[in-house]
PDB file of C-alpha atoms in Angstrom:
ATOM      1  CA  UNK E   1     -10.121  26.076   7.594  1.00  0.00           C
ATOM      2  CA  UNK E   2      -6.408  26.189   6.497  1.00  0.00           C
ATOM      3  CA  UNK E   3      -3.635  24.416   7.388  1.00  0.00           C
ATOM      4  CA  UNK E   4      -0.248  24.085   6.524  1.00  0.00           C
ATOM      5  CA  UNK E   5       1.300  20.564   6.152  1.00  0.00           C
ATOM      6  CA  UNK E   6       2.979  20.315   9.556  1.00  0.00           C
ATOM      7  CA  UNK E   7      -0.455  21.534  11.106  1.00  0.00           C
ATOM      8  CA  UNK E   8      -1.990  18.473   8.985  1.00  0.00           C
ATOM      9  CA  UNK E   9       0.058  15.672   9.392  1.00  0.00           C
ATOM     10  CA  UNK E  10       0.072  16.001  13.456  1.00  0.00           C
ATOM     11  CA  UNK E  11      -3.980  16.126  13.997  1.00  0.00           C
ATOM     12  CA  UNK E  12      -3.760  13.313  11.503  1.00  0.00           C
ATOM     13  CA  UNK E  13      -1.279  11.605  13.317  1.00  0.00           C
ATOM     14  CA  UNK E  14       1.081  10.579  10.649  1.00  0.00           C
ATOM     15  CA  UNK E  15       4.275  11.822   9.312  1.00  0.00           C
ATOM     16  CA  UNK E  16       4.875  14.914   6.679  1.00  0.00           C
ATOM     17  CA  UNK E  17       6.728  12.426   4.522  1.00  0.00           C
ATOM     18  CA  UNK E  18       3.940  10.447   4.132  1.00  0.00           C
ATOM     19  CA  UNK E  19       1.732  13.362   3.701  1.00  0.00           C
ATOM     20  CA  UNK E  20       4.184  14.405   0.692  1.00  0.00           C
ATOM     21  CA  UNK E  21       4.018  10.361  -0.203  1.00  0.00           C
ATOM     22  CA  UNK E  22       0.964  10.843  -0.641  1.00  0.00           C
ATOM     23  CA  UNK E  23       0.897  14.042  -3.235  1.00  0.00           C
ATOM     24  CA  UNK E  24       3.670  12.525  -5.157  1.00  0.00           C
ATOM     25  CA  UNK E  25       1.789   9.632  -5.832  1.00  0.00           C
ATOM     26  CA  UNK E  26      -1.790  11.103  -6.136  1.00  0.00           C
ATOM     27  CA  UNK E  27      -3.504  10.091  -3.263  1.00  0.00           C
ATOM     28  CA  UNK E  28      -4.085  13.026  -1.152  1.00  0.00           C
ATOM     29  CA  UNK E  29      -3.087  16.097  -3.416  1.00  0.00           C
ATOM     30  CA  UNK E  30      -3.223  19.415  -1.223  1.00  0.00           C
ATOM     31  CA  UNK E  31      -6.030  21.840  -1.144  1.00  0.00           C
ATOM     32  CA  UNK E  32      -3.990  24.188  -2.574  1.00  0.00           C
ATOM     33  CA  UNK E  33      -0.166  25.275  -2.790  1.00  0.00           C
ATOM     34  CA  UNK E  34       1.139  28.729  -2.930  1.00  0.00           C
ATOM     35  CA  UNK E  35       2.633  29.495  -5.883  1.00  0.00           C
ATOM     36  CA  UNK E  36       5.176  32.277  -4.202  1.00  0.00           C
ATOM     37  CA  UNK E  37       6.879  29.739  -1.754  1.00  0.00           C
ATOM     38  CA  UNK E  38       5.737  26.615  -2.637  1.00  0.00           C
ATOM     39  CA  UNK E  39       3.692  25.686   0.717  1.00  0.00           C
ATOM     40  CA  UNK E  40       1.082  23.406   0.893  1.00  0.00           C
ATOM     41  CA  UNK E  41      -2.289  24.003   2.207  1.00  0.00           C
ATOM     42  CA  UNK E  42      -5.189  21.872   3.579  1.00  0.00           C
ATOM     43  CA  UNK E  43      -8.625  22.005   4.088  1.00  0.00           C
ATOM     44  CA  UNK E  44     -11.662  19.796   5.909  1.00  0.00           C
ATOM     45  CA  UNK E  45     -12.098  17.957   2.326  1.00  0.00           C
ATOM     46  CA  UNK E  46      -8.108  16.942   2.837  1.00  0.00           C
ATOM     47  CA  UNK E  47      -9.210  15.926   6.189  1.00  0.00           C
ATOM     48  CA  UNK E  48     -12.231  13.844   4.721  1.00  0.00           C
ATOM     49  CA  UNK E  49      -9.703  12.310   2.511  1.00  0.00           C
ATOM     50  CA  UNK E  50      -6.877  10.940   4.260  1.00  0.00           C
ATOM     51  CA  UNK E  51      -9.519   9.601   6.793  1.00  0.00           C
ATOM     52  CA  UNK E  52     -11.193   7.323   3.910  1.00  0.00           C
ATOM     53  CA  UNK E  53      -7.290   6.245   3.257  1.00  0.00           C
ATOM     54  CA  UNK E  54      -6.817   5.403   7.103  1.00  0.00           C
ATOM     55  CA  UNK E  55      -9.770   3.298   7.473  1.00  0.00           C
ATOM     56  CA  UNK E  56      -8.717   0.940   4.226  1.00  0.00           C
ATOM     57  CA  UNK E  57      -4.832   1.160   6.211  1.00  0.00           C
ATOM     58  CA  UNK E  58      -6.394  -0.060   9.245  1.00  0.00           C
ATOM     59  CA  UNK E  59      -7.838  -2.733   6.939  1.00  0.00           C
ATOM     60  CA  UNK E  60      -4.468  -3.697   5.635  1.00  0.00           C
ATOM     61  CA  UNK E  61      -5.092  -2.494   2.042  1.00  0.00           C
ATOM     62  CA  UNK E  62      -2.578  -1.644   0.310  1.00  0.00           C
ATOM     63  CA  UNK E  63      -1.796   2.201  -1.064  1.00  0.00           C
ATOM     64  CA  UNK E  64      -1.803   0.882  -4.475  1.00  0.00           C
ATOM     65  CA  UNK E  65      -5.649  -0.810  -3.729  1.00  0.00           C
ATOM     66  CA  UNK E  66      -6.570   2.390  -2.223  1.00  0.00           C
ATOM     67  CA  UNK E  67      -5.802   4.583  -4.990  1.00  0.00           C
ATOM     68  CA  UNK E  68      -7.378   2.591  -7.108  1.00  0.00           C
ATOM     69  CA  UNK E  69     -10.791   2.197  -5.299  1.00  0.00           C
ATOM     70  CA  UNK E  70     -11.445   5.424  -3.913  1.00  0.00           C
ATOM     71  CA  UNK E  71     -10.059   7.331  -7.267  1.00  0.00           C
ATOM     72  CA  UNK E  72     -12.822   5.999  -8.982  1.00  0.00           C
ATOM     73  CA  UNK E  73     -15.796   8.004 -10.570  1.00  0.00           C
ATOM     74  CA  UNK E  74     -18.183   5.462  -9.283  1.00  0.00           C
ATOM     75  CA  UNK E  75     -17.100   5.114  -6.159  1.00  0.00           C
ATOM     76  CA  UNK E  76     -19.577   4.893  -3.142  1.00  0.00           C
ATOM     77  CA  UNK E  77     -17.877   6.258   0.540  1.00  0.00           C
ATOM     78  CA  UNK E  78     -20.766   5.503   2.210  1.00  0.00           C
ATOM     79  CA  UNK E  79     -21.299   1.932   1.020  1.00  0.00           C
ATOM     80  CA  UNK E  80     -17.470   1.316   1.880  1.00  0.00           C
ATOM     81  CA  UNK E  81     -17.693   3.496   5.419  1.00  0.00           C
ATOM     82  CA  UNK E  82     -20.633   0.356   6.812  1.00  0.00           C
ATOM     83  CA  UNK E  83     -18.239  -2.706   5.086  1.00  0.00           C
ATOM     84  CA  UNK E  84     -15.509  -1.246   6.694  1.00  0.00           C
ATOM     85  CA  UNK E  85     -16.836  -1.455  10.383  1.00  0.00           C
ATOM     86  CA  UNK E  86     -18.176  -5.154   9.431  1.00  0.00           C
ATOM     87  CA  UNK E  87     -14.963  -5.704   9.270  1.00  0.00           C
ATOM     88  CA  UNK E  88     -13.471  -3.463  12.429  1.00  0.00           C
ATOM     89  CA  UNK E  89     -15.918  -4.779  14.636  1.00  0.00           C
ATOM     90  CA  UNK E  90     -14.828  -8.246  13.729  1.00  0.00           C
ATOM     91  CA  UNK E  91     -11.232  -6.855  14.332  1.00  0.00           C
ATOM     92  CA  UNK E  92     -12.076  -5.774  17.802  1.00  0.00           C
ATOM     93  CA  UNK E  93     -13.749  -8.739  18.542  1.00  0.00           C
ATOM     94  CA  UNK E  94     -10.456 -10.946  17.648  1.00  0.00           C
ATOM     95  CA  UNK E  95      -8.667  -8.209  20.617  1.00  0.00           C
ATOM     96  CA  UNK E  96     -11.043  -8.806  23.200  1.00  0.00           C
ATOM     97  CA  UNK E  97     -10.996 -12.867  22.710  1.00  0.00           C
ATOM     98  CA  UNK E  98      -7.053 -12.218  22.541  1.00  0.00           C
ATOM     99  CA  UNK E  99      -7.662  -9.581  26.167  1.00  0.00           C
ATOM    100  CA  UNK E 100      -9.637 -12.165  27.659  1.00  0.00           C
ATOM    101  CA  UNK E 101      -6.987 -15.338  27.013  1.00  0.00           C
ATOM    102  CA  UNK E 102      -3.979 -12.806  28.492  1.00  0.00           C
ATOM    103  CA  UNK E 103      -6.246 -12.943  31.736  1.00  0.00           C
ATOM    104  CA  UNK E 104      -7.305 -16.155  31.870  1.00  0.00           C
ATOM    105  CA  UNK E 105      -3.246 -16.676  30.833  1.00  0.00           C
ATOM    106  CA  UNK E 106      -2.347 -14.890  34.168  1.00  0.00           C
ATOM    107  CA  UNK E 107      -4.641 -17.053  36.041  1.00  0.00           C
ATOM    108  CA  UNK E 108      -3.070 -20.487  35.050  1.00  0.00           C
ATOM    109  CA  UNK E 109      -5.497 -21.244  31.976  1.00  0.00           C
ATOM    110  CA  UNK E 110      -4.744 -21.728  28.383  1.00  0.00           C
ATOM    111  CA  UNK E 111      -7.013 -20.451  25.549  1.00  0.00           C
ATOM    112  CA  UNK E 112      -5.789 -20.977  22.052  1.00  0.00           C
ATOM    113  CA  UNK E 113      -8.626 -20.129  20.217  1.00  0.00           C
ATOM    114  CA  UNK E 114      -8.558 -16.638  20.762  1.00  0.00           C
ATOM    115  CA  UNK E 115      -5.560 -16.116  18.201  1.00  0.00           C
ATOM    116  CA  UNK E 116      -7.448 -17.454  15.121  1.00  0.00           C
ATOM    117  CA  UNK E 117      -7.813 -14.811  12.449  1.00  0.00           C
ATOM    118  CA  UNK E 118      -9.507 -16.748   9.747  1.00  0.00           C
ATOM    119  CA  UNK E 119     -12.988 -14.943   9.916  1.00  0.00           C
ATOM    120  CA  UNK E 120     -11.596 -11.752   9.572  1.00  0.00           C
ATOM    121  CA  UNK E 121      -9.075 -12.479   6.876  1.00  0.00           C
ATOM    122  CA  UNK E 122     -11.685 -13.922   5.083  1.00  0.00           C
ATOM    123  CA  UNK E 123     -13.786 -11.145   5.379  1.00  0.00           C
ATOM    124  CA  UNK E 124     -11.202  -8.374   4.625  1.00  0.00           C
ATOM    125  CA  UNK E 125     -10.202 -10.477   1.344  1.00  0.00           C
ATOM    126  CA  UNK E 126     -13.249 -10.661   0.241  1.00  0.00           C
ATOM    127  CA  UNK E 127     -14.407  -7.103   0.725  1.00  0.00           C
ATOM    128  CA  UNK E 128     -10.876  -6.051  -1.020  1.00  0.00           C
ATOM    129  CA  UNK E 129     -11.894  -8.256  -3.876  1.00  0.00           C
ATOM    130  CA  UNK E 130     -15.303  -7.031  -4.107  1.00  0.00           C
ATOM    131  CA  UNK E 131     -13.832  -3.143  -3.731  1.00  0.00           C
ATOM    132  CA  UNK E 132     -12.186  -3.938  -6.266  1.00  0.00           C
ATOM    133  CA  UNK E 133     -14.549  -5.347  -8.745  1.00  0.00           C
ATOM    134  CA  UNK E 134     -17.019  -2.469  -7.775  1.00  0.00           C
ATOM    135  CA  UNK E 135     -14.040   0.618  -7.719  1.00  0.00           C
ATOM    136  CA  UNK E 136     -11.137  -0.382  -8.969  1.00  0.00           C
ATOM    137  CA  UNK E 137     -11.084  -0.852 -12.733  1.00  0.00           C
ATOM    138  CA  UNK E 138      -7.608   1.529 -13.734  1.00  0.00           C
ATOM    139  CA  UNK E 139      -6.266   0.515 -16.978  1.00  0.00           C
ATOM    140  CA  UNK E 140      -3.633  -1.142 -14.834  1.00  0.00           C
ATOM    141  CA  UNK E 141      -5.406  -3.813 -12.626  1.00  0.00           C
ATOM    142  CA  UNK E 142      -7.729  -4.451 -16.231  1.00  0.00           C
ATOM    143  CA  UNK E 143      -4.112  -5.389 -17.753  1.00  0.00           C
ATOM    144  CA  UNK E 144      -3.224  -7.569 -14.448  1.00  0.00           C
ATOM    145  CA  UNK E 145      -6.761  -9.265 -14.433  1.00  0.00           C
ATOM    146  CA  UNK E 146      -6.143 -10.041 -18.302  1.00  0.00           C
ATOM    147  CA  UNK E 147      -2.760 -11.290 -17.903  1.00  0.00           C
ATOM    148  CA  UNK E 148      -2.986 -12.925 -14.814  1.00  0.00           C
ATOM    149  CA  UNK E 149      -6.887 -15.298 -15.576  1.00  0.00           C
ATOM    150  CA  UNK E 150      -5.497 -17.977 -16.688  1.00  0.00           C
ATOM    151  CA  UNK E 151      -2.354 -18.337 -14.006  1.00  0.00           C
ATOM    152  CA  UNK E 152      -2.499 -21.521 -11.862  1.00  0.00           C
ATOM    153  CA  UNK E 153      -1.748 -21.940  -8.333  1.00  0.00           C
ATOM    154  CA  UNK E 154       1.878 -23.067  -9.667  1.00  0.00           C
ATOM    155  CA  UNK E 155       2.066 -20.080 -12.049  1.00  0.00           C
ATOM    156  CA  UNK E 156       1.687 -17.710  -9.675  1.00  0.00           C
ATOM    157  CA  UNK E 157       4.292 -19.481  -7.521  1.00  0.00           C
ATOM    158  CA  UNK E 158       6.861 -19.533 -10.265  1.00  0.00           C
ATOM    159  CA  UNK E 159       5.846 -16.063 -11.040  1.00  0.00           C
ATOM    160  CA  UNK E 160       6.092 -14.727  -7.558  1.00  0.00           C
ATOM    161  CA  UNK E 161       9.228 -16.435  -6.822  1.00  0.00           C
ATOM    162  CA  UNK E 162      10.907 -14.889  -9.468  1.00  0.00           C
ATOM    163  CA  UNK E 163       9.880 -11.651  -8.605  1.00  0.00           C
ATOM    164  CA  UNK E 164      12.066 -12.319  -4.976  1.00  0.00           C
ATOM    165  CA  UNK E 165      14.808 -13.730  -7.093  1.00  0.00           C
ATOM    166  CA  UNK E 166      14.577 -10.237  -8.449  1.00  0.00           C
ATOM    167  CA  UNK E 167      14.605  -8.132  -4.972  1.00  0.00           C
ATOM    168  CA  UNK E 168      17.040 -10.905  -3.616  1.00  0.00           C
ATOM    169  CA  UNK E 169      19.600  -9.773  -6.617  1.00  0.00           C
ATOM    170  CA  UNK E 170      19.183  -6.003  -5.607  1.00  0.00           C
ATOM    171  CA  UNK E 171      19.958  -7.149  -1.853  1.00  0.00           C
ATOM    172  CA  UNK E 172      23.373  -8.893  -2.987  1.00  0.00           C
ATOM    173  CA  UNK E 173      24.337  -5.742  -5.223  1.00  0.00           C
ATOM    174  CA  UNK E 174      23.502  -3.428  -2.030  1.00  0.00           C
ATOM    175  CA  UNK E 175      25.682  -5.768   0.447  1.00  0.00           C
ATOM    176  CA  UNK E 176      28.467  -5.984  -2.184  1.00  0.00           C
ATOM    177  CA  UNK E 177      28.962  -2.246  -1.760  1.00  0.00           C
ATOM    178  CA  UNK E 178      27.090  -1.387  -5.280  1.00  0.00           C
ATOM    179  CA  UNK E 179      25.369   2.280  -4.977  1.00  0.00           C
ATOM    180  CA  UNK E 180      22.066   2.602  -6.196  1.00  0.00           C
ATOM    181  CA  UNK E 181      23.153   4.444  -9.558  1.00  0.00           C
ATOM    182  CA  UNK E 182      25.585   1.985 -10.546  1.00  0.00           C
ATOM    183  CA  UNK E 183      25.623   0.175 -13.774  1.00  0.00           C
ATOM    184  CA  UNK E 184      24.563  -3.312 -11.617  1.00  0.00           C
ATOM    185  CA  UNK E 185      21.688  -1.559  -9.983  1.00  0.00           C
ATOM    186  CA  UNK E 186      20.265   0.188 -13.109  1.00  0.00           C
ATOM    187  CA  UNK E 187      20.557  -3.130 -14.569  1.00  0.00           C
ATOM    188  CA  UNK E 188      18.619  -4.954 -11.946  1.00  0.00           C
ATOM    189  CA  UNK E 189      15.897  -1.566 -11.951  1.00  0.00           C
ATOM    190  CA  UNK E 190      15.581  -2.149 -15.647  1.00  0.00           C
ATOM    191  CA  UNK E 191      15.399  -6.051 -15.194  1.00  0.00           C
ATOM    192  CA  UNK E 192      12.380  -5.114 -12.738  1.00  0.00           C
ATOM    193  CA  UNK E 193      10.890  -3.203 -14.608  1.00  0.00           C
ATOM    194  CA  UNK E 194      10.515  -5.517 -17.643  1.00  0.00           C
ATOM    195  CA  UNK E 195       9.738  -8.922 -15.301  1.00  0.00           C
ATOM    196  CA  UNK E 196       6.694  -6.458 -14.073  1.00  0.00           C
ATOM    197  CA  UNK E 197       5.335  -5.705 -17.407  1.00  0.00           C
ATOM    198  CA  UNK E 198       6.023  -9.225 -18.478  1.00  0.00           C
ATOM    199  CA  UNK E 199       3.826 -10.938 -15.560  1.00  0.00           C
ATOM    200  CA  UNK E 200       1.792  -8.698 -14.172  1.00  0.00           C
ATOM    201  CA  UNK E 201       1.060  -5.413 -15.858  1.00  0.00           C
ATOM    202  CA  UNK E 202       2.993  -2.922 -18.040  1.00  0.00           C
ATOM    203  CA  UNK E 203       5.068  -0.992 -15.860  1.00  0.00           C
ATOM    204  CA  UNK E 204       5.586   2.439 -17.421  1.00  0.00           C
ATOM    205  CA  UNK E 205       8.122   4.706 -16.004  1.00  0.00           C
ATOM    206  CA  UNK E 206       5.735   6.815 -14.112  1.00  0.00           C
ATOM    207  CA  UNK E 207       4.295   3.206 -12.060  1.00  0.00           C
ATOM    208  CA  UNK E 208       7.611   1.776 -11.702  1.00  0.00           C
ATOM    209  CA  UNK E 209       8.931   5.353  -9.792  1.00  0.00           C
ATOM    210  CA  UNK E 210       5.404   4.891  -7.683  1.00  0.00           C
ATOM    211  CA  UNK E 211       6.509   1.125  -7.133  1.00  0.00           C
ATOM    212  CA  UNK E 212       9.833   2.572  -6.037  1.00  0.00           C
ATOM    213  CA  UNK E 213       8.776   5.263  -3.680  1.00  0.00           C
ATOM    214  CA  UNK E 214       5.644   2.596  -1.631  1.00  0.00           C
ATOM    215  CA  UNK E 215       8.369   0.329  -1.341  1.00  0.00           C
ATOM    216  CA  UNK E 216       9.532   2.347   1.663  1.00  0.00           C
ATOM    217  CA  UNK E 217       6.446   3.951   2.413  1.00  0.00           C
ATOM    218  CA  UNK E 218       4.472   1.156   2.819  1.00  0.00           C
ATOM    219  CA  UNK E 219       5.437  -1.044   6.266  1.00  0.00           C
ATOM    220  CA  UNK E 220       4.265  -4.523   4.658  1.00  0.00           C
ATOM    221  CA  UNK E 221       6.023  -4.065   1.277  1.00  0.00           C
ATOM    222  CA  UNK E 222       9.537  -2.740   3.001  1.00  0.00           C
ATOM    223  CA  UNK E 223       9.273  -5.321   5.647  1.00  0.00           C
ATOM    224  CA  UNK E 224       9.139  -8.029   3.170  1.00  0.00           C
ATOM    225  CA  UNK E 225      11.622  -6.963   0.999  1.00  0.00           C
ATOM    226  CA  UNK E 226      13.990  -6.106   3.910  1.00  0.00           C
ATOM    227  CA  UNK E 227      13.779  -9.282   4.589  1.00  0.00           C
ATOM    228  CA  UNK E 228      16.528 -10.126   1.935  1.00  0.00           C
ATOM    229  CA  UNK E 229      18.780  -7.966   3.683  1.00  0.00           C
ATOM    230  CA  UNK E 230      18.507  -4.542   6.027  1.00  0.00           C
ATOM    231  CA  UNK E 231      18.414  -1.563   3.581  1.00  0.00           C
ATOM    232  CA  UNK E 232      17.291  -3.630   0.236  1.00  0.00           C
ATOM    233  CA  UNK E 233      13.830  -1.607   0.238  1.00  0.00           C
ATOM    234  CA  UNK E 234      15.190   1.980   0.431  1.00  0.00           C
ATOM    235  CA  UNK E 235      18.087   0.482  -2.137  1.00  0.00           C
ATOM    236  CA  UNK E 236      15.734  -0.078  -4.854  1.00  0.00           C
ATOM    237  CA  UNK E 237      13.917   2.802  -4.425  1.00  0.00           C
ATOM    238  CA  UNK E 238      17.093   5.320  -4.655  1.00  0.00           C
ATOM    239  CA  UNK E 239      18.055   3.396  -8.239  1.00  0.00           C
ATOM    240  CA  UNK E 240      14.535   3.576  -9.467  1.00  0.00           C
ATOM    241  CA  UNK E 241      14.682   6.906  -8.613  1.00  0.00           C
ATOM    242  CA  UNK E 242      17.910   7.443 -10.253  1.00  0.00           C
ATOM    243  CA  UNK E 243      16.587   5.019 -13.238  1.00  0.00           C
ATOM    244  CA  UNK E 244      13.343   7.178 -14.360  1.00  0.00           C
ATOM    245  CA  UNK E 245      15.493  10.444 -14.082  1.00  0.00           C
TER     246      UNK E 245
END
């Protein structure tokens, strides 16, 4: 079977943006691309592939988490595939509860209980962390579990609020009228780049353009930084696009 990316992205039901996403950050690379135009192609292995990535979305794992675990030599599909419906069963369960208080709502009762997420949070965090541990030892997340052992509670506060101090700056050079390839916003992009490598990891050129690009591909990470202003996400990406040019 052969299909081009249009073909693709619409039985998967996502977007060919995020199917390109995707390549350019080395998560789901195609089958194979024709060299004479340039098209890519997909095959049932693509289709095995972005359904392992779907399941950890639906999991709320991140794309960076994902790469990390299932790029891994020793990684173990079928061990993750029964974890994962531990964890969607308790998911569904958590709907029905919620199903079942919307009716009972209609009839004049109140049932709080049925919005509590703890189990599954608990769960999910734990089977992340244990992914993880079992998958996901890139150089990277070996430098960030080096650097990051001996950070307290408050460290990771301070070091996590200046992070948004960071993002907060790009969302006051965006408002001002600043484009993303100004001198400000390279400045900020480079000030990024070096906080990153400073607290958490060393952010080489070619992770601080992958930072740049899930920043808008990723709901949770553009939600929160949009949060500093409409726009700030897809700002910072354009001037560390600009930056690692």
């Amino acid at each position: 079977m052969k299909m081009y990316i249009k073909e693709f992205a619409k039985l998967c039901g996502v977007s060919v943006r995020t199917i390109h996403y995707y390549d350019e950050i080395g998560l789901l690379k195609p089958a194979f691309v024709d060299e004479q135009n340039g098209y890519r192609f997909y095959d049932e292995k693509s289709l095995e592939r972005i359904q392992e990535i779907l399941f950890f979305k639906e999991l709320d794992f991140s794309l960076k988490s994902i790469s990390e675990i299932i790029s891994s030599p020793d990684y173990d599909k079928q061990k993750a595939l029964k974890e994962q419906r531990k964890l969607l069963i308790l998911k569904k369960e958590r709907l029905q509860r919620i199903i079942d208080a919307l009716d009972n709502a209609a009839k004049g009762n109140i049932t709080m209980n049925a919005f509590d997420n703890n189990e599954f949070d608990t769960a999910r965090k734990q089977y992340e962390a244990e992914a993880k541990e079992r998958w996901g030892k890139t150089d990277a997340y070996k430098e960030h579990e080096q650097k990051t052992a001996s950070y307290s509670k408050d460290k990771w506060q301070q070091v996590n609020d200046g992070l948004n101090a960071i993002l907060a700056q790009f969302a006051v050079c965006l408002q001002s009228g600043q484009t993303p390839d100004s001198d400000e916003a390279q400045s900020l992009v480079k000030k990024l780049q070096s906080y990153i490598t400073e607290n958490y990891y060393t952010c080489s050129a070619k992770i601080l353009k992958g930072l740049g690009q899930m920043y808008v591909a990723d709901e949770r990470f553009k939600k929160n930084i949009d949060k500093h202003a409409v726009g700030t996400a897809q700002f910072i990406s354009k001037a560390i696009d600009f930056y690692c040019k």
